[in-house]
Short mmCIF file of C-alpha atoms and ligand atoms in Angstrom, two decimals:
data_model
loop_
_atom_site.label_atom_id
_atom_site.label_comp_id
_atom_site.label_asym_id
_atom_site.label_seq_id
_atom_site.Cartn_x
_atom_site.Cartn_y
_atom_site.Cartn_z
CA MET A 1 50.81 -117.30 50.93
CA ILE A 2 50.05 -120.87 51.01
CA SER A 3 53.46 -121.90 53.35
CA ILE A 4 51.31 -118.38 55.86
CA ILE A 5 47.82 -120.73 55.19
CA GLN A 6 49.37 -123.77 56.23
CA GLU A 7 50.81 -122.57 58.89
CA GLU A 8 48.70 -121.09 59.96
CA PHE A 9 45.96 -123.98 59.85
CA LYS A 10 48.99 -125.89 62.47
CA LYS A 11 49.19 -123.54 64.60
CA ARG A 12 44.86 -123.25 65.53
CA PHE A 13 44.46 -127.24 63.98
CA GLY A 14 47.42 -129.36 63.72
CA GLU A 15 47.90 -131.77 60.95
CA GLY A 16 45.70 -133.36 58.72
CA ALA A 17 45.18 -130.81 56.71
CA THR A 18 44.88 -131.13 52.39
CA CYS A 19 45.77 -127.87 50.40
CA TYR A 20 43.79 -126.20 47.13
CA ALA A 21 43.45 -123.61 45.34
CA SER A 22 41.26 -121.40 42.85
CA PRO A 23 42.41 -118.18 40.89
CA GLY A 24 40.48 -114.59 40.24
CA ARG A 25 40.29 -114.02 36.74
CA VAL A 26 40.58 -111.80 33.74
CA ASN A 27 37.92 -111.47 30.67
CA LEU A 28 39.22 -110.75 27.73
CA ILE A 29 36.56 -109.10 25.40
CA GLY A 30 33.22 -109.95 26.57
CA ASP A 31 31.27 -108.33 29.46
CA HIS A 32 27.65 -108.29 31.13
CA THR A 33 26.89 -111.00 28.00
CA ASP A 34 26.70 -114.06 30.35
CA TYR A 35 23.72 -113.78 32.04
CA ASN A 36 22.51 -112.79 28.68
CA LEU A 37 23.56 -116.10 27.07
CA GLY A 38 25.90 -114.71 25.32
CA PHE A 39 29.93 -115.58 24.63
CA VAL A 40 32.14 -114.35 27.20
CA LEU A 41 36.58 -114.74 26.75
CA PRO A 42 37.89 -115.46 30.80
CA GLY A 43 41.46 -116.59 31.62
CA ALA A 44 42.48 -117.56 34.85
CA ILE A 45 44.81 -115.62 36.01
CA ASP A 46 48.05 -116.74 38.86
CA LYS A 47 46.39 -115.37 42.11
CA ALA A 48 44.23 -117.10 44.27
CA ILE A 49 42.43 -117.31 47.19
CA TYR A 50 43.64 -120.93 49.01
CA VAL A 51 42.44 -123.07 51.49
CA ALA A 52 43.64 -125.75 53.76
CA ILE A 53 40.91 -127.71 55.37
CA ARG A 54 40.16 -130.92 57.06
CA PRO A 55 36.49 -132.11 58.06
CA THR A 56 35.27 -132.89 61.80
CA GLU A 57 32.94 -134.63 64.09
CA GLY A 58 29.83 -132.93 65.01
CA PRO A 59 27.93 -129.84 63.34
CA VAL A 60 30.18 -126.72 64.28
CA SER A 61 32.64 -125.71 61.56
CA ARG A 62 35.49 -123.08 62.16
CA LEU A 63 37.17 -121.42 59.03
CA TYR A 64 39.57 -118.51 60.03
CA SER A 65 40.72 -116.09 56.92
CA VAL A 66 44.23 -114.85 57.21
CA ASP A 67 42.82 -111.83 56.16
CA TYR A 68 40.65 -110.53 57.60
CA LYS A 69 41.74 -112.00 60.76
CA GLU A 70 38.61 -113.47 61.67
CA LEU A 71 38.02 -116.28 63.13
CA LEU A 72 34.23 -117.97 62.71
CA GLU A 73 32.60 -121.05 64.63
CA ILE A 74 28.99 -121.99 61.75
CA ASP A 75 27.00 -124.74 61.91
CA MET A 76 26.15 -125.33 58.39
CA ASN A 77 22.97 -125.95 59.31
CA GLY A 78 21.85 -123.47 61.28
CA ALA A 79 21.17 -119.40 60.49
CA LEU A 80 22.82 -117.45 57.50
CA PRO A 81 25.94 -115.71 59.08
CA ASP A 82 26.44 -112.01 59.27
CA LYS A 83 29.56 -111.20 57.88
CA LEU A 84 29.92 -111.70 54.53
CA TRP A 85 33.04 -113.52 53.93
CA ALA A 86 30.97 -116.43 55.74
CA ARG A 87 28.36 -116.03 54.06
CA PHE A 88 30.16 -116.98 50.54
CA ILE A 89 31.47 -120.61 52.12
CA TYR A 90 27.49 -121.19 54.52
CA GLY A 91 26.04 -120.63 50.48
CA VAL A 92 28.67 -123.07 49.29
CA VAL A 93 27.47 -125.53 51.61
CA GLN A 94 24.06 -125.22 51.24
CA GLU A 95 23.66 -124.83 47.26
CA MET A 96 25.62 -128.16 48.12
CA LYS A 97 22.94 -130.05 49.79
CA LYS A 98 20.18 -129.01 47.96
CA ARG A 99 21.36 -130.92 45.02
CA GLY A 100 21.11 -133.62 47.68
CA ALA A 101 25.05 -134.24 48.82
CA THR A 102 25.80 -133.93 52.77
CA VAL A 103 28.86 -132.05 53.51
CA GLY A 104 29.79 -132.74 57.48
CA ALA A 105 31.37 -130.22 58.62
CA PHE A 106 34.99 -128.97 58.41
CA GLU A 107 38.41 -126.94 59.84
CA CYS A 108 39.98 -124.12 57.70
CA VAL A 109 41.95 -121.47 57.22
CA PHE A 110 42.34 -119.18 54.54
CA GLY A 111 42.93 -116.31 52.59
CA GLY A 112 44.73 -115.45 48.90
CA ASP A 113 46.42 -112.61 46.77
CA VAL A 114 44.08 -111.85 44.56
CA PRO A 115 43.68 -108.11 44.96
CA LEU A 116 40.15 -106.75 46.74
CA GLY A 117 37.39 -104.97 44.97
CA ALA A 118 39.57 -104.62 41.76
CA GLY A 119 37.22 -107.21 39.69
CA LEU A 120 39.52 -109.10 40.03
CA SER A 121 36.79 -112.00 41.14
CA SER A 122 38.38 -112.37 44.12
CA SER A 123 34.31 -113.91 45.63
CA ALA A 124 34.31 -116.41 43.11
CA ALA A 125 37.77 -117.69 43.72
CA LEU A 126 36.18 -117.81 47.51
CA GLU A 127 33.12 -119.49 46.07
CA SER A 128 35.00 -121.88 43.52
CA VAL A 129 38.03 -123.13 46.33
CA PHE A 130 35.34 -123.82 49.08
CA GLY A 131 33.09 -125.93 46.46
CA TYR A 132 35.98 -127.49 44.94
CA ALA A 133 38.03 -128.22 48.49
CA LEU A 134 34.42 -129.30 49.69
CA ASN A 135 34.07 -131.91 46.78
CA ASP A 136 37.31 -133.44 47.07
CA LEU A 137 37.68 -133.80 50.70
CA PHE A 138 33.51 -135.17 50.82
CA GLY A 139 33.30 -137.63 47.62
CA LEU A 140 30.48 -135.59 46.39
CA GLY A 141 30.84 -136.70 42.73
CA PHE A 142 29.66 -132.59 41.48
CA SER A 143 31.36 -131.94 38.00
CA ARG A 144 33.00 -128.86 37.35
CA ALA A 145 30.91 -127.53 35.30
CA ASP A 146 28.28 -128.07 38.05
CA LEU A 147 30.94 -126.33 41.11
CA ALA A 148 30.71 -123.14 39.21
CA ARG A 149 26.29 -123.43 38.68
CA ILE A 150 26.98 -123.65 42.58
CA GLY A 151 28.92 -120.54 42.89
CA GLN A 152 26.78 -119.00 41.11
CA MET A 153 23.64 -119.75 43.02
CA THR A 154 25.60 -118.07 46.36
CA GLU A 155 25.82 -114.97 44.59
CA HIS A 156 22.63 -115.20 43.67
CA ASN A 157 20.93 -116.43 46.65
CA TYR A 158 23.32 -115.55 49.93
CA VAL A 159 25.17 -112.86 48.55
CA GLY A 160 22.45 -110.86 46.37
CA VAL A 161 24.13 -110.18 42.64
CA LYS A 162 22.37 -112.06 39.50
CA CYS A 163 25.76 -112.46 38.72
CA GLY A 164 26.52 -114.90 35.43
CA ILE A 165 28.16 -117.90 35.32
CA MET A 166 31.77 -116.77 32.90
CA ASP A 167 33.97 -115.42 37.03
CA GLU A 168 33.18 -118.86 38.42
CA PHE A 169 33.66 -120.55 35.61
CA ALA A 170 36.82 -119.29 34.71
CA SER A 171 37.65 -120.05 38.01
CA LEU A 172 37.99 -123.57 37.67
CA PHE A 173 37.92 -124.07 34.21
CA GLY A 174 40.92 -122.21 33.55
CA GLN A 175 44.47 -123.91 32.29
CA LYS A 176 47.45 -121.66 31.34
CA GLY A 177 48.55 -119.57 28.80
CA LYS A 178 44.78 -120.07 27.53
CA VAL A 179 41.42 -118.53 27.74
CA ILE A 180 38.63 -119.98 27.41
CA ARG A 181 35.39 -119.01 24.52
CA LEU A 182 33.26 -119.86 27.02
CA ASP A 183 29.02 -120.47 25.29
CA CYS A 184 26.63 -119.39 28.66
CA ARG A 185 23.93 -120.94 27.18
CA SER A 186 25.01 -124.07 26.55
CA LEU A 187 28.53 -124.07 28.56
CA GLU A 188 29.97 -126.07 25.35
CA TYR A 189 33.74 -124.22 25.76
CA GLU A 190 37.15 -124.20 23.96
CA LEU A 191 40.32 -123.32 25.39
CA VAL A 192 42.53 -120.72 22.84
CA SER A 193 45.65 -120.39 22.92
CA PHE A 194 46.70 -116.56 24.52
CA GLU A 195 51.04 -116.31 24.35
CA PRO A 196 51.16 -112.49 22.78
CA VAL A 197 54.56 -113.06 22.22
CA GLY A 198 56.73 -109.69 23.15
CA CYS A 199 52.94 -108.12 24.64
CA ARG A 200 51.95 -108.79 28.95
CA VAL A 201 48.42 -108.45 30.08
CA MET A 202 48.23 -105.58 32.32
CA LEU A 203 45.66 -104.28 35.03
CA ILE A 204 45.57 -100.26 35.96
CA ASP A 205 42.56 -100.20 39.17
CA SER A 206 41.21 -97.48 38.39
CA MET A 207 41.16 -97.27 42.87
CA VAL A 208 36.98 -96.40 42.75
CA LYS A 209 35.48 -98.93 44.96
CA HIS A 210 31.78 -99.58 43.03
CA SER A 211 29.63 -99.30 45.14
CA LEU A 212 26.76 -98.89 42.98
CA ALA A 213 28.22 -102.13 41.35
CA SER A 214 25.01 -104.98 42.58
CA SER A 215 22.08 -102.46 42.27
CA GLU A 216 23.48 -101.21 39.28
CA TYR A 217 24.14 -104.35 37.97
CA ASN A 218 20.21 -105.57 38.56
CA VAL A 219 19.28 -103.03 37.33
CA ARG A 220 22.13 -103.88 34.40
CA ARG A 221 19.23 -107.46 34.20
CA GLU A 222 16.48 -106.07 34.41
CA GLN A 223 16.58 -103.43 31.35
CA CYS A 224 18.02 -106.42 29.15
CA GLU A 225 14.97 -108.66 30.25
CA ALA A 226 12.57 -105.93 28.80
CA GLY A 227 14.34 -106.16 25.79
CA VAL A 228 13.10 -109.30 25.39
CA ALA A 229 10.12 -108.95 26.66
CA VAL A 230 9.68 -106.56 23.46
CA VAL A 231 10.85 -108.76 20.95
CA ALA A 232 9.60 -112.84 22.31
CA LYS A 233 5.23 -110.97 21.96
CA HIS A 234 6.10 -111.12 17.70
CA VAL A 235 9.05 -113.12 17.73
CA GLN A 236 8.66 -116.99 18.74
CA GLY A 237 11.14 -118.63 20.33
CA VAL A 238 12.77 -116.01 21.83
CA GLU A 239 14.09 -116.59 25.32
CA SER A 240 17.54 -113.95 26.06
CA LEU A 241 19.36 -111.46 23.90
CA ARG A 242 21.33 -114.05 22.07
CA ASP A 243 17.79 -115.41 20.03
CA VAL A 244 17.70 -111.42 19.09
CA THR A 245 19.04 -109.65 16.63
CA MET A 246 19.96 -106.61 15.08
CA ASP A 247 17.13 -107.08 12.26
CA MET A 248 15.18 -108.14 15.03
CA LEU A 249 15.61 -105.22 18.08
CA ASP A 250 14.90 -102.29 14.69
CA THR A 251 11.86 -103.68 14.78
CA TYR A 252 10.06 -103.77 17.98
CA LYS A 253 12.08 -100.86 18.52
CA SER A 254 9.40 -97.94 19.21
CA GLU A 255 8.39 -100.45 21.43
CA MET A 256 11.25 -100.11 24.25
CA GLU A 257 12.54 -97.36 26.54
CA PRO A 258 15.38 -95.92 24.40
CA ILE A 259 17.86 -96.68 27.46
CA VAL A 260 16.55 -100.42 27.02
CA TYR A 261 17.16 -100.59 23.21
CA ARG A 262 20.40 -99.36 24.14
CA ARG A 263 21.33 -101.73 26.73
CA CYS A 264 20.54 -104.93 24.08
CA ALA A 265 22.21 -103.55 21.47
CA TYR A 266 25.65 -103.16 23.26
CA VAL A 267 25.30 -107.15 24.41
CA ILE A 268 24.39 -108.11 20.55
CA HIS A 269 27.50 -105.97 19.12
CA GLU A 270 29.58 -107.43 22.05
CA ASN A 271 28.66 -110.76 21.57
CA GLN A 272 29.69 -110.44 17.66
CA ARG A 273 32.68 -108.57 18.90
CA LEU A 274 34.44 -111.20 20.61
CA LEU A 275 33.32 -114.04 18.22
CA GLU A 276 34.62 -112.07 14.66
CA GLY A 277 37.95 -110.95 17.85
CA CYS A 278 38.47 -115.42 18.57
CA GLU A 279 38.44 -115.19 15.16
CA PHE A 280 41.70 -113.34 15.13
CA LEU A 281 43.92 -114.54 17.90
CA LYS A 282 43.16 -117.97 15.92
CA LYS A 283 45.20 -116.91 13.85
CA GLY A 284 47.17 -115.39 16.51
CA ASP A 285 46.54 -111.33 15.33
CA TYR A 286 46.67 -109.73 18.28
CA LYS A 287 47.06 -106.71 17.04
CA ALA A 288 43.14 -106.67 15.35
CA PHE A 289 41.90 -108.61 17.95
CA GLY A 290 43.17 -105.34 20.30
CA GLN A 291 40.87 -103.28 18.54
CA LYS A 292 37.68 -105.08 19.30
CA MET A 293 38.95 -104.64 22.72
CA PHE A 294 38.57 -100.78 22.28
CA GLY A 295 35.07 -101.66 20.95
CA SER A 296 34.40 -103.43 24.07
CA HIS A 297 35.00 -100.02 26.10
CA GLU A 298 33.67 -97.60 24.23
CA GLY A 299 30.02 -99.87 23.98
CA LEU A 300 30.24 -100.02 27.98
CA SER A 301 31.11 -97.22 27.74
CA ARG A 302 28.65 -95.20 25.48
CA GLU A 303 25.59 -97.95 25.42
CA TYR A 304 25.65 -99.91 28.32
CA GLU A 305 26.98 -96.95 30.55
CA VAL A 306 28.47 -98.61 33.78
CA SER A 307 32.06 -97.34 32.71
CA CYS A 308 32.90 -93.90 35.30
CA GLU A 309 35.32 -91.26 34.64
CA GLU A 310 38.61 -92.86 36.08
CA LEU A 311 37.80 -95.99 33.44
CA ASP A 312 37.18 -92.92 30.77
CA PHE A 313 40.45 -91.02 31.58
CA ILE A 314 42.98 -94.66 31.14
CA GLU A 315 41.38 -96.40 28.15
CA GLU A 316 42.43 -92.81 26.81
CA ILE A 317 45.55 -92.47 27.49
CA ALA A 318 45.59 -96.25 26.01
CA ARG A 319 44.06 -95.62 23.24
CA GLU A 320 46.32 -92.73 22.15
CA THR A 321 49.88 -94.40 23.34
CA PRO A 322 51.46 -96.60 19.96
CA GLY A 323 52.10 -100.19 20.76
CA MET A 324 49.17 -100.78 22.95
CA LEU A 325 47.07 -103.30 21.39
CA GLY A 326 44.03 -102.97 22.84
CA ALA A 327 42.56 -101.78 26.15
CA ARG A 328 39.07 -101.93 28.09
CA MET A 329 36.98 -101.43 31.72
CA MET A 330 37.09 -105.17 32.26
CA GLY A 331 34.04 -106.48 34.86
CA GLY A 332 30.97 -105.52 36.31
CA GLY A 333 32.48 -101.83 36.24
CA PHE A 334 32.37 -98.55 37.94
CA GLY A 335 34.96 -98.78 39.80
CA GLY A 336 37.53 -101.60 38.95
CA CYS A 337 40.28 -102.37 36.42
CA VAL A 338 41.42 -101.28 33.22
CA ILE A 339 43.14 -104.44 31.36
CA HIS A 340 45.73 -103.83 29.11
CA LEU A 341 47.08 -106.28 26.01
CA VAL A 342 50.86 -103.97 25.94
CA GLU A 343 53.70 -104.28 23.63
CA GLU A 344 56.51 -105.23 26.01
CA LYS A 345 59.20 -102.09 24.71
CA VAL A 346 56.03 -99.23 25.27
CA HIS A 347 55.16 -101.43 28.16
CA ASP A 348 56.60 -98.87 30.80
CA ALA A 349 56.49 -95.66 28.94
CA TYR A 350 53.08 -96.10 29.45
CA LEU A 351 53.09 -97.35 33.37
CA GLU A 352 54.58 -93.77 34.02
CA GLU A 353 52.40 -91.35 31.02
CA VAL A 354 49.45 -93.04 32.83
CA LYS A 355 50.92 -92.81 36.29
CA SER A 356 51.45 -89.16 36.04
CA ARG A 357 48.47 -87.88 34.27
CA PHE A 358 45.88 -89.75 36.24
CA GLN A 359 47.68 -88.31 40.32
CA ALA A 360 47.24 -84.55 38.56
CA ARG A 361 43.54 -85.37 37.29
CA PHE A 362 42.45 -87.60 40.59
CA GLY A 363 44.81 -87.04 43.01
CA GLN A 364 45.93 -90.61 43.89
CA THR A 365 47.93 -93.42 42.34
CA PRO A 366 46.40 -95.92 40.28
CA ARG A 367 47.04 -99.29 41.48
CA VAL A 368 49.55 -101.67 38.58
CA ILE A 369 48.30 -105.62 37.92
CA ASP A 370 50.86 -107.21 35.90
CA VAL A 371 48.75 -110.76 35.52
CA VAL A 372 49.62 -113.90 33.69
CA ILE A 373 46.88 -117.14 32.50
CA GLY A 374 46.70 -119.10 34.90
CA ASP A 375 45.27 -122.58 36.06
CA GLY A 376 42.05 -123.31 37.38
CA ALA A 377 41.15 -124.89 40.40
CA ARG A 378 43.35 -127.32 41.79
CA LYS A 379 44.49 -129.72 44.83
CA LEU A 380 47.93 -128.77 45.17
CA ILE A 381 49.58 -131.24 48.15
C1 GLA B 401 31.03 -110.07 37.23
C2 GLA B 401 29.48 -111.05 37.55
C3 GLA B 401 29.66 -111.65 36.38
C4 GLA B 401 29.61 -111.01 34.21
C5 GLA B 401 30.98 -109.83 34.99
C6 GLA B 401 29.92 -108.31 33.48
O1 GLA B 401 31.64 -110.00 37.81
O2 GLA B 401 30.56 -111.41 38.69
O3 GLA B 401 28.57 -112.58 35.80
O4 GLA B 401 28.13 -110.21 34.52
O5 GLA B 401 30.54 -108.57 35.96
O6 GLA B 401 30.54 -108.57 32.85
#
């Protein structure tokens, strides 16, 4: 991939490019907890967005997308571009400027192998690779945590998704063979070794495009905030679901809509599952960890209601399969992937089974994506 991008750069803009990469992510457990200032457990993957880039004179930047085969010329001091892909890059520059940086114009070619629309955060990879590259190229002095915030705020202010910080954080901080136990309130994190011998991480894409995702995502966020507001009326110091216990939630249950109660209960339980699951991981007990993954799916499907028929169907087959340590829908939901932690020896048979049953039920074959936990944002050459 990187050589295609370098070649394209040479063809269009000549010599002198620097290359950078920033990956997509998986999340082993802890979804919809990040914007509630809880915990997440993502890892970067071996699939990334790559950019070849060089500063240029004048006000206009030239951006070429290898995947869309589109060239745009943009004045980063001008209006918001129409093209969605360009908004991510424009947004990153604006967020940097808001924080006092002077970002010059640039010429670049970018593209990647993060599967689109599968919930592997290709958009966070795009924000992160541009954040990382521009920071390095123009000597802006932002930390990786600053760059994660810049990416997150790009989503909020230029794309319209009120996301948490997990995706950008994972893309920037990932390390090979480690998952990141991130406290989304303090941004303190711990790298936890994740090398399940004899097992692999595999994703099955439900092929459902999550069209509902951004609107329903924002609705979930509001429901959580509604629950927090009820508890905060009674308990001092409650600012997010991170500060709310099940006892508090039960005490004030009658003052909230049943749906709000369910959403909040899910988040509180998911944080608990993650913290307990992490302890199992540290002991190398992947089997017990996998049980938490199944529990997470149940919560996402029943209490948080962000799953869909296709995801539930895959997860159910996984749950019945001996040698399947864990499986759950992953990410924002309403489509995207089921992440599996599966023993090598049952991997192939399971795939055959799930593909043929899925085909019989939904009339198409789901896409299979094998991933390895890899490194975060970096300079290549
Ligand atoms: C999306 C968002 C993240 C996170 C997940 C759900 O990927 O971008 O911030 O909220 O959904 O865990």
